[in-house]
Amino acid sequence: MTEQSNEFQRQPILLAPPAVTFLAAGMIALHALLQVLGPAAQSWTFRNFAFVPYEFFALFGDRQLDSPMQTTLTLVTHAFLHGDWAHLLINMGMFLAFGSLVERAYRIPAFLAFFVIGAASGALTQTVFEGGQAFVMIGASGAVYCMMGVVVRLLFQSKNPAGRRRAVVLAAVLMALNLFGGLMGVGDLLAGAQIAWQAHLGGFVTGFLVTFLIRPKAR
């Protein structure tokens, strides 16, 4: 087993490092603030910062947009918005667990790049599957699943066969739960909305593949 992968596997998952803690705290604070400000503020925020494929498709068509740059930024800003406390806390629990492992294995700029790339790839994957419809997409799940993909890739890099087996099992379990949730509509029970399983898949695959380009920090 390499020194890097051995150190990675010894890391305490729940003692979150600074960047993942800051992002999670920011998303929780934003959600709490919107609850205090009320429906009008929530509606304005979702209208301006949630990802809407119909609006994104307009960037490549004849329909004029008031702010093309803002529409582009929603590829990432939607990740900071959540439908209710259950939706937020489920995502934050997974984000703190997997994001902590990723931040410790990589430098903070790389960790932040994974977050941005995961959020955007999740939104784009959902758009590919659903087309340019006028539904609203929110939540950090694309970025969360990107972190999961990175963790699986790091486990695959282990020279220990047990580490590689854990990677296979983890990937299989995550994808099975994701597919089950999408097909059975578990999101209606967990977070009051349908699970965007396509976005999860896109984030996971992207996280796994991007690790071939972004190397872990030296130990």
XYZ file of N, CA and C in Angstrom:
657
model
N 0.853 -1.197 0.000
C 0.000 0.000 0.000
C 0.885 1.243 0.000
N 0.568 2.223 -0.800
C 1.365 3.429 -0.843
C 1.149 4.225 0.430
N 2.133 5.095 0.730
C 2.027 5.915 1.934
C 0.809 6.823 1.849
N 0.552 7.379 0.645
C -0.587 8.290 0.494
C -1.907 7.592 0.734
N -2.088 6.395 0.128
C -3.373 5.719 0.278
C -3.552 5.183 1.690
N -2.416 4.801 2.360
C -2.506 4.337 3.736
C -2.956 5.483 4.648
N -2.375 6.673 4.429
C -2.763 7.838 5.205
C -4.215 8.192 4.938
N -4.622 8.107 3.677
C -6.003 8.416 3.294
C -6.980 7.525 4.038
N -6.695 6.227 4.131
C -7.631 5.309 4.754
C -7.677 5.469 6.269
N -6.649 6.108 6.885
C -6.652 6.293 8.335
C -7.366 7.573 8.764
N -7.756 8.425 7.803
C -8.307 9.719 8.170
C -9.653 9.573 8.886
N -9.882 10.348 9.981
C -11.186 10.361 10.640
C -12.194 11.113 9.780
N -13.284 10.457 9.413
C -14.220 11.030 8.452
C -14.940 12.246 9.021
N -15.329 12.207 10.294
C -16.233 13.214 10.822
C -15.536 14.448 11.388
N -14.192 14.463 11.433
C -13.475 15.654 11.862
C -13.160 16.452 10.604
N -14.105 17.294 10.205
C -14.041 17.928 8.886
C -12.965 19.006 8.835
N -12.182 19.056 7.752
C -11.188 20.108 7.547
C -11.854 21.424 7.144
N -11.086 22.509 6.997
C -11.683 23.846 6.908
C -12.559 24.122 5.688
N -12.140 23.745 4.485
C -12.898 24.124 3.291
C -14.272 23.456 3.255
N -14.311 22.164 3.549
C -15.598 21.465 3.532
C -16.497 21.978 4.660
N -15.894 22.305 5.802
C -16.665 22.862 6.913
C -17.253 24.214 6.538
N -16.447 25.066 5.903
C -16.905 26.393 5.506
C -18.044 26.297 4.494
N -17.905 25.430 3.493
C -18.952 25.286 2.489
C -20.246 24.755 3.109
N -20.124 23.722 3.940
C -21.313 23.151 4.576
C -21.991 24.174 5.478
N -21.204 24.898 6.272
C -21.773 25.917 7.161
C -22.452 27.017 6.358
N -21.847 27.386 5.226
C -22.445 28.410 4.378
C -23.787 27.980 3.816
N -23.888 26.710 3.377
C -25.153 26.221 2.828
C -26.232 26.131 3.909
N -25.830 25.718 5.097
C -26.793 25.652 6.204
C -27.250 27.056 6.595
N -26.305 28.004 6.680
C -26.654 29.374 7.042
C -27.567 30.008 5.995
N -27.280 29.756 4.714
C -28.120 30.303 3.649
C -29.540 29.766 3.737
N -29.661 28.464 3.967
C -30.993 27.875 4.063
C -31.754 28.447 5.264
N -31.064 28.589 6.391
C -31.716 29.151 7.588
C -32.156 30.588 7.333
N -31.295 31.367 6.669
C -31.633 32.755 6.369
C -32.872 32.846 5.483
N -32.941 31.991 4.461
C -34.098 32.013 3.563
C -35.379 31.619 4.295
N -35.258 30.713 5.274
C -36.431 30.345 6.066
C -36.924 31.530 6.886
N -35.981 32.311 7.402
C -36.348 33.472 8.211
C -36.953 34.575 7.344
N -36.378 34.775 6.162
C -36.834 35.860 5.290
C -38.196 35.585 4.669
N -38.534 34.304 4.509
C -39.870 33.972 4.056
C -40.001 33.656 2.579
N -41.217 33.341 2.144
C -41.466 32.856 0.786
C -41.022 33.808 -0.324
N -41.179 35.105 -0.130
C -40.804 36.051 -1.183
C -39.305 35.987 -1.466
N -38.493 35.956 -0.412
C -37.042 35.873 -0.576
C -36.638 34.524 -1.163
N -37.302 33.464 -0.720
C -37.009 32.136 -1.266
C -37.314 32.081 -2.752
N -38.467 32.633 -3.142
C -38.858 32.621 -4.540
C -37.867 33.402 -5.400
N -37.448 34.583 -4.930
C -36.480 35.392 -5.675
C -35.147 34.657 -5.821
N -34.692 34.039 -4.737
C -33.406 33.338 -4.762
C -33.447 32.155 -5.709
N -34.498 31.352 -5.634
C -34.621 30.200 -6.520
C -34.742 30.643 -7.976
N -35.468 31.719 -8.200
C -35.667 32.196 -9.569
C -34.347 32.652 -10.196
N -33.454 33.179 -9.389
C -32.211 33.741 -9.908
C -31.013 32.793 -9.830
N -31.048 31.810 -8.930
C -29.853 31.007 -8.707
C -30.052 29.498 -8.861
N -31.281 29.020 -8.984
C -31.505 27.609 -9.277
C -31.188 27.346 -10.743
N -30.903 26.099 -11.069
C -30.595 25.728 -12.455
C -31.872 25.288 -13.156
N -32.145 25.926 -14.300
C -33.323 25.603 -15.097
C -32.850 25.264 -16.506
N -32.910 23.993 -16.918
C -32.418 23.615 -18.253
C -33.011 24.436 -19.389
N -34.285 24.793 -19.272
C -34.928 25.598 -20.318
C -34.193 26.925 -20.517
N -33.791 27.549 -19.402
C -33.047 28.804 -19.496
C -31.645 28.563 -20.019
N -31.017 27.472 -19.593
C -29.654 27.174 -20.037
C -29.623 26.914 -21.539
N -30.619 26.201 -22.062
C -30.685 25.929 -23.495
C -30.805 27.226 -24.295
N -31.407 28.242 -23.701
C -31.580 29.517 -24.399
C -30.240 30.190 -24.712
N -29.184 29.814 -23.994
C -27.864 30.361 -24.280
C -27.397 29.997 -25.682
N -27.938 28.898 -26.208
C -27.480 28.403 -27.514
C -28.556 28.552 -28.593
N -29.601 29.299 -28.283
C -30.688 29.490 -29.224
C -30.897 30.954 -29.558
N -32.042 31.241 -30.132
C -32.356 32.604 -30.557
C -33.015 33.437 -29.453
N -33.527 32.777 -28.415
C -34.232 33.510 -27.368
C -33.242 34.314 -26.531
N -33.550 35.580 -26.318
C -32.674 36.473 -25.570
C -32.873 36.293 -24.068
N -31.766 36.301 -23.338
C -31.803 36.226 -21.882
C -31.385 37.560 -21.281
N -31.958 37.886 -20.126
C -31.589 39.125 -19.453
C -30.140 39.100 -18.992
N -29.679 37.945 -18.527
C -28.320 37.847 -17.995
C -27.728 36.479 -18.331
N -27.104 36.349 -19.506
C -26.488 35.066 -19.879
C -25.447 34.584 -18.865
N -24.671 35.517 -18.299
C -23.653 35.123 -17.330
C -24.292 34.521 -16.080
N -25.359 35.127 -15.595
C -26.032 34.596 -14.418
C -26.601 33.215 -14.699
N -27.167 33.020 -15.891
C -27.697 31.711 -16.261
C -26.594 30.666 -16.269
N -25.410 31.040 -16.759
C -24.271 30.116 -16.764
C -23.841 29.773 -15.344
N -23.831 30.773 -14.468
C -23.396 30.552 -13.091
C -24.333 29.624 -12.326
N -25.582 29.508 -12.779
C -26.509 28.611 -12.072
C -26.090 27.149 -12.175
N -25.169 26.837 -13.090
C -24.598 25.493 -13.118
C -23.975 25.134 -11.770
N -23.516 26.150 -11.048
C -22.876 25.936 -9.742
C -23.738 26.456 -8.596
N -24.362 27.631 -8.775
C -25.093 28.235 -7.655
C -26.274 27.387 -7.188
N -26.829 26.561 -8.076
C -27.961 25.718 -7.657
C -27.568 24.765 -6.533
N -26.270 24.448 -6.454
C -25.802 23.490 -5.446
C -25.929 24.034 -4.031
N -26.029 25.348 -3.876
C -26.120 25.960 -2.551
C -27.560 26.071 -2.055
N -28.517 25.694 -2.886
C -29.934 25.821 -2.532
C -30.547 24.453 -2.277
N -31.446 24.373 -1.285
C -32.094 23.105 -0.953
C -33.569 23.327 -0.666
N -34.347 22.293 -0.936
C -35.790 22.425 -0.846
C -36.323 22.496 0.570
N -35.730 21.728 1.481
C -36.156 21.755 2.880
C -35.019 21.232 3.740
N -35.259 21.178 5.054
C -34.181 20.787 5.962
C -33.733 19.344 5.743
N -34.661 18.466 5.420
C -34.274 17.070 5.177
C -33.336 16.971 3.975
N -33.709 17.642 2.901
C -32.873 17.665 1.691
C -31.476 18.184 2.019
N -31.414 19.292 2.767
C -30.134 19.898 3.122
C -29.294 18.987 4.006
N -29.888 18.450 5.070
C -29.109 17.688 6.042
C -28.620 16.361 5.482
N -29.410 15.737 4.621
C -28.943 14.508 3.967
C -27.721 14.805 3.111
N -27.812 15.870 2.308
C -26.673 16.230 1.463
C -25.462 16.634 2.284
N -25.670 17.404 3.355
C -24.536 17.866 4.153
C -23.864 16.720 4.905
N -24.644 15.741 5.349
C -24.039 14.597 6.010
C -23.085 13.860 5.081
N -23.524 13.618 3.849
C -22.661 12.929 2.881
C -21.508 13.819 2.435
N -21.784 15.116 2.308
C -20.733 16.042 1.881
C -19.615 16.122 2.915
N -19.966 16.204 4.193
C -18.949 16.262 5.238
C -18.136 14.972 5.297
N -18.792 13.833 5.118
C -18.092 12.553 5.188
C -17.124 12.382 4.021
N -17.630 12.484 2.805
C -16.794 12.234 1.628
C -15.926 13.442 1.284
N -16.476 14.650 1.456
C -15.689 15.840 1.165
C -14.484 15.972 2.063
N -14.604 15.557 3.320
C -13.465 15.615 4.233
C -12.323 14.733 3.744
N -12.658 13.544 3.285
C -11.629 12.644 2.761
C -10.944 13.238 1.544
N -11.737 13.863 0.669
C -11.174 14.447 -0.547
C -10.285 15.641 -0.217
N -10.739 16.510 0.684
C -9.934 17.682 1.023
C -8.607 17.286 1.646
N -8.594 16.229 2.456
C -7.336 15.795 3.070
C -6.389 15.178 2.047
N -6.943 14.546 1.027
C -6.093 13.893 0.026
C -5.554 14.883 -0.998
N -6.279 15.986 -1.203
C -5.896 16.989 -2.202
C -5.725 18.346 -1.520
N -5.154 19.275 -2.225
C -5.075 20.641 -1.727
C -6.439 21.320 -1.870
N -6.639 22.395 -1.093
C -7.939 23.064 -1.079
C -8.378 23.531 -2.464
N -7.496 24.138 -3.294
C -7.954 24.531 -4.635
C -8.489 23.352 -5.451
N -7.858 22.200 -5.334
C -8.335 21.021 -6.057
C -9.682 20.568 -5.505
N -9.832 20.603 -4.183
C -11.111 20.241 -3.571
C -12.228 21.148 -4.074
N -11.969 22.447 -4.113
C -12.975 23.393 -4.597
C -13.277 23.159 -6.073
N -12.255 22.788 -6.836
C -12.477 22.477 -8.251
C -13.380 21.264 -8.394
N -13.179 20.264 -7.561
C -14.062 19.090 -7.588
C -15.504 19.500 -7.300
N -15.688 20.400 -6.337
C -17.046 20.841 -5.993
C -17.713 21.519 -7.181
N -17.007 22.452 -7.799
C -17.560 23.197 -8.929
C -17.822 22.269 -10.118
N -16.845 21.429 -10.441
C -16.986 20.522 -11.578
C -18.114 19.529 -11.331
N -18.215 19.034 -10.101
C -19.272 18.077 -9.774
C -20.656 18.685 -9.880
N -20.816 19.905 -9.355
C -22.109 20.580 -9.438
C -22.504 20.811 -10.890
N -21.567 21.313 -11.691
C -21.868 21.606 -13.093
C -22.131 20.343 -13.893
N -21.322 19.303 -13.680
C -21.512 18.070 -14.442
C -22.827 17.386 -14.073
N -23.226 17.489 -12.792
C -24.511 16.938 -12.393
C -25.662 17.629 -13.094
N -25.607 18.970 -13.148
C -26.664 19.730 -13.818
C -26.704 19.419 -15.308
N -25.534 19.327 -15.931
C -25.485 19.057 -17.370
C -25.958 17.643 -17.685
N -25.600 16.684 -16.840
C -26.056 15.308 -17.064
C -27.566 15.218 -16.942
N -28.124 15.874 -15.937
C -29.578 15.898 -15.786
C -30.234 16.518 -17.014
N -29.621 17.559 -17.553
C -30.159 18.224 -18.740
C -30.121 17.306 -19.956
N -29.038 16.548 -20.097
C -28.936 15.617 -21.223
C -30.049 14.578 -21.170
N -30.333 14.072 -19.977
C -31.370 13.046 -19.835
C -32.775 13.624 -19.977
N -32.988 14.812 -19.425
C -34.331 15.379 -19.365
C -34.639 16.331 -20.519
N -33.598 16.834 -21.203
C -33.831 17.816 -22.253
C -34.036 19.203 -21.675
N -34.319 20.149 -22.540
C -34.442 21.542 -22.127
C -35.787 21.869 -21.534
N -36.180 21.158 -20.508
C -37.474 21.386 -19.881
C -37.384 22.511 -18.853
N -38.520 22.989 -18.427
C -38.575 24.135 -17.517
C -38.669 23.704 -16.059
N -38.014 22.603 -15.681
C -38.006 22.222 -14.273
C -36.858 22.930 -13.557
N -36.979 23.014 -12.244
C -35.982 23.697 -11.419
C -35.132 22.648 -10.711
N -33.816 22.808 -10.797
C -32.897 21.867 -10.165
C -32.117 22.585 -9.071
N -32.144 22.026 -7.864
C -31.409 22.577 -6.732
C -30.744 21.436 -5.979
N -29.782 21.779 -5.134
C -29.154 20.775 -4.270
C -27.717 20.480 -4.640
N -26.937 20.089 -3.621
C -25.502 19.849 -3.785
C -25.181 18.410 -4.163
N -26.188 17.620 -4.556
C -25.946 16.195 -4.752
C -24.965 15.902 -5.881
N -24.946 16.714 -6.937
C -23.966 16.489 -8.004
C -22.546 16.622 -7.480
N -22.312 17.668 -6.669
C -20.993 17.858 -6.065
C -20.683 16.758 -5.055
N -21.693 16.339 -4.283
C -21.497 15.276 -3.295
C -21.092 13.975 -3.982
N -21.804 13.611 -5.032
C -21.472 12.376 -5.731
C -20.131 12.471 -6.448
N -19.736 13.675 -6.828
C -18.399 13.859 -7.373
C -17.351 13.490 -6.329
N -17.561 13.935 -5.081
C -16.639 13.579 -3.991
C -16.605 12.062 -3.796
N -17.761 11.418 -3.910
C -17.802 9.961 -3.791
C -16.973 9.301 -4.887
N -17.088 9.818 -6.108
C -16.304 9.270 -7.205
C -14.818 9.416 -6.975
N -14.417 10.548 -6.399
C -13.005 10.764 -6.085
C -12.536 9.753 -5.039
N -13.339 9.549 -3.992
C -12.971 8.612 -2.931
C -12.831 7.191 -3.487
N -13.759 6.783 -4.335
C -13.672 5.447 -4.929
C -12.387 5.313 -5.734
N -12.051 6.342 -6.499
C -10.818 6.316 -7.295
C -9.592 6.207 -6.386
N -9.571 6.932 -5.276
C -8.451 6.857 -4.348
C -8.312 5.458 -3.760
N -9.449 4.822 -3.473
C -9.391 3.450 -2.962
C -8.867 2.494 -4.032
N -9.226 2.726 -5.272
C -8.722 1.895 -6.365
C -7.210 2.004 -6.505
N -6.650 3.155 -6.135
C -5.215 3.357 -6.261
C -4.419 2.600 -5.210
N -5.095 2.068 -4.214
C -4.411 1.313 -3.178
C -3.801 0.042 -3.757
N -2.594 -0.283 -3.294
C -1.955 -1.540 -3.718
C -2.480 -2.731 -2.922
N -3.244 -2.431 -1.887
C -3.834 -3.479 -1.067
C -5.108 -3.995 -1.741
N -5.215 -5.287 -2.037
C -6.432 -5.812 -2.669
C -7.698 -5.499 -1.875
N -7.585 -5.428 -0.551
C -8.759 -5.111 0.267
C -9.260 -3.703 -0.034
N -8.344 -2.771 -0.273
C -8.747 -1.414 -0.612
C -9.475 -1.362 -1.937
N -8.992 -2.131 -2.908
C -9.658 -2.158 -4.213
C -11.023 -2.823 -4.111
N -11.139 -3.846 -3.278
C -12.443 -4.490 -3.092
C -13.431 -3.522 -2.448
N -12.945 -2.739 -1.470
C -13.824 -1.754 -0.844
C -14.305 -0.724 -1.860
N -13.432 -0.362 -2.791
C -13.816 0.600 -3.824
C -14.925 0.043 -4.696
N -14.795 -1.224 -5.092
C -15.812 -1.850 -5.938
C -17.145 -1.937 -5.194
N -17.074 -2.373 -3.928
C -18.301 -2.512 -3.136
C -18.958 -1.156 -2.928
N -18.155 -0.145 -2.591
C -18.702 1.190 -2.357
C -19.363 1.735 -3.614
N -18.691 1.600 -4.748
C -19.262 2.094 -6.002
C -20.558 1.369 -6.335
N -20.576 0.045 -6.147
C -21.773 -0.734 -6.467
C -22.941 -0.351 -5.559
N -22.665 -0.179 -4.261
C -23.726 0.174 -3.318
C -24.277 1.562 -3.635
N -23.390 2.526 -3.884
C -23.838 3.887 -4.166
C -24.704 3.948 -5.419
N -24.273 3.254 -6.467
C -25.030 3.295 -7.710
C -26.351 2.535 -7.583
N -26.342 1.439 -6.824
C -27.582 0.688 -6.629
C -28.601 1.518 -5.852
N -28.151 2.180 -4.783
C -29.049 3.040 -4.007
C -29.549 4.204 -4.843
N -28.663 4.750 -5.658
C -29.048 5.861 -6.514
C -30.114 5.444 -7.521
N -29.900 4.291 -8.153
C -30.869 3.795 -9.136
C -32.193 3.455 -8.459
N -32.119 2.810 -7.296
C -33.333 2.466 -6.560
C -34.117 3.716 -6.187
N -33.395 4.728 -5.676
C -34.055 5.964 -5.287
C -34.707 6.651 -6.456
N -34.042 6.645 -7.617
C -34.608 7.295 -8.786
C -35.822 6.577 -9.330
N -35.765 5.256 -9.368
C -36.870 4.483 -9.938
C -38.075 4.411 -9.007
N -37.819 4.364 -7.691
C -38.897 4.191 -6.732
C -39.414 5.508 -6.161
N -38.764 6.619 -6.538
C -39.234 7.908 -6.036
C -38.997 8.098 -4.558
N -37.868 7.579 -4.053
C -37.580 7.710 -2.633
C -37.423 9.170 -2.236
N -37.048 10.009 -3.188
C -36.890 11.426 -2.881
C -38.161 12.047 -2.347
N -39.318 11.536 -2.751
C -40.567 12.077 -2.229
C -40.665 11.893 -0.728
N -40.046 10.829 -0.213
C -40.079 10.561 1.224
C -38.955 11.284 1.951
N -37.778 11.339 1.311
C -36.606 11.873 1.985
C -36.539 13.386 1.965
N -36.892 13.989 0.857
C -36.635 15.419 0.743
C -37.756 16.185 0.076
N -38.887 15.580 -0.086
C -40.011 16.304 -0.646
C -39.901 16.564 -2.120
N -39.004 15.902 -2.827
C -38.844 16.120 -4.259
C -38.261 14.870 -4.889
N -38.406 14.768 -6.192
C -37.878 13.599 -6.895
C -36.358 13.644 -6.912
N -35.722 12.502 -6.679
C -34.270 12.433 -6.707
C -33.775 12.566 -8.141
N -32.795 13.460 -8.345
C -32.188 13.649 -9.661
C -31.062 12.633 -9.816
N -31.442 11.363 -10.021
C -30.427 10.298 -10.039
C -29.458 10.469 -11.195
N -29.897 11.092 -12.284
C -28.998 11.310 -13.407
C -27.874 12.268 -13.016
N -28.218 13.292 -12.229
C -27.202 14.232 -11.755
C -26.208 13.534 -10.826
N -26.705 12.642 -9.995
C -25.824 11.874 -9.120
C -24.834 11.058 -9.948
N -25.358 10.380 -10.950
C -24.508 9.555 -11.811
C -23.459 10.411 -12.513
N -23.890 11.554 -13.040
C -22.955 12.439 -13.728
C -21.867 12.942 -12.808
N -22.236 13.340 -11.583
C -21.243 13.805 -10.635
C -20.258 12.718 -10.252
N -20.766 11.505 -10.019
C -19.904 10.388 -9.615
C -18.892 10.050 -10.708
N -19.368 9.876 -11.922
C -18.479 9.516 -13.035
C -17.452 10.616 -13.276
N -17.896 11.870 -13.212
C -16.979 12.982 -13.418
C -15.900 13.010 -12.348
N -16.289 12.832 -11.086
C -15.305 12.812 -10.012
C -14.274 11.716 -10.201
N -14.744 10.536 -10.592
C -13.828 9.414 -10.816
C -12.843 9.736 -11.929
N -13.343 10.303 -13.034
C -12.496 10.534 -14.204
C -11.531 11.707 -14.014
N -11.991 12.760 -13.317
C -11.142 13.937 -13.162
C -9.915 13.632 -12.317
N -9.978 12.609 -11.487
C -8.809 12.259 -10.676
C -7.633 11.790 -11.531
N -7.898 11.427 -12.793
C -6.788 11.090 -13.682
C -6.029 12.347 -14.094
N -6.651 13.523 -13.931
C -6.013 14.785 -14.303
C -5.489 15.570 -13.101
N -6.147 15.406 -11.946
C -5.753 16.129 -10.734
C -5.160 15.120 -9.755
N -3.908 15.287 -9.442
C -3.232 14.314 -8.597
C -3.335 14.701 -7.130
N -3.375 13.713 -6.224
C -3.375 14.030 -4.783
C -2.088 14.737 -4.379
N -2.162 15.465 -3.274
C -0.952 16.160 -2.812
C 0.068 15.154 -2.316
N 1.342 15.508 -2.422
C 2.415 14.630 -1.993
C 2.431 14.523 -0.474
N 2.758 13.329 0.004
C 2.852 13.098 1.451
C 4.299 13.137 1.896
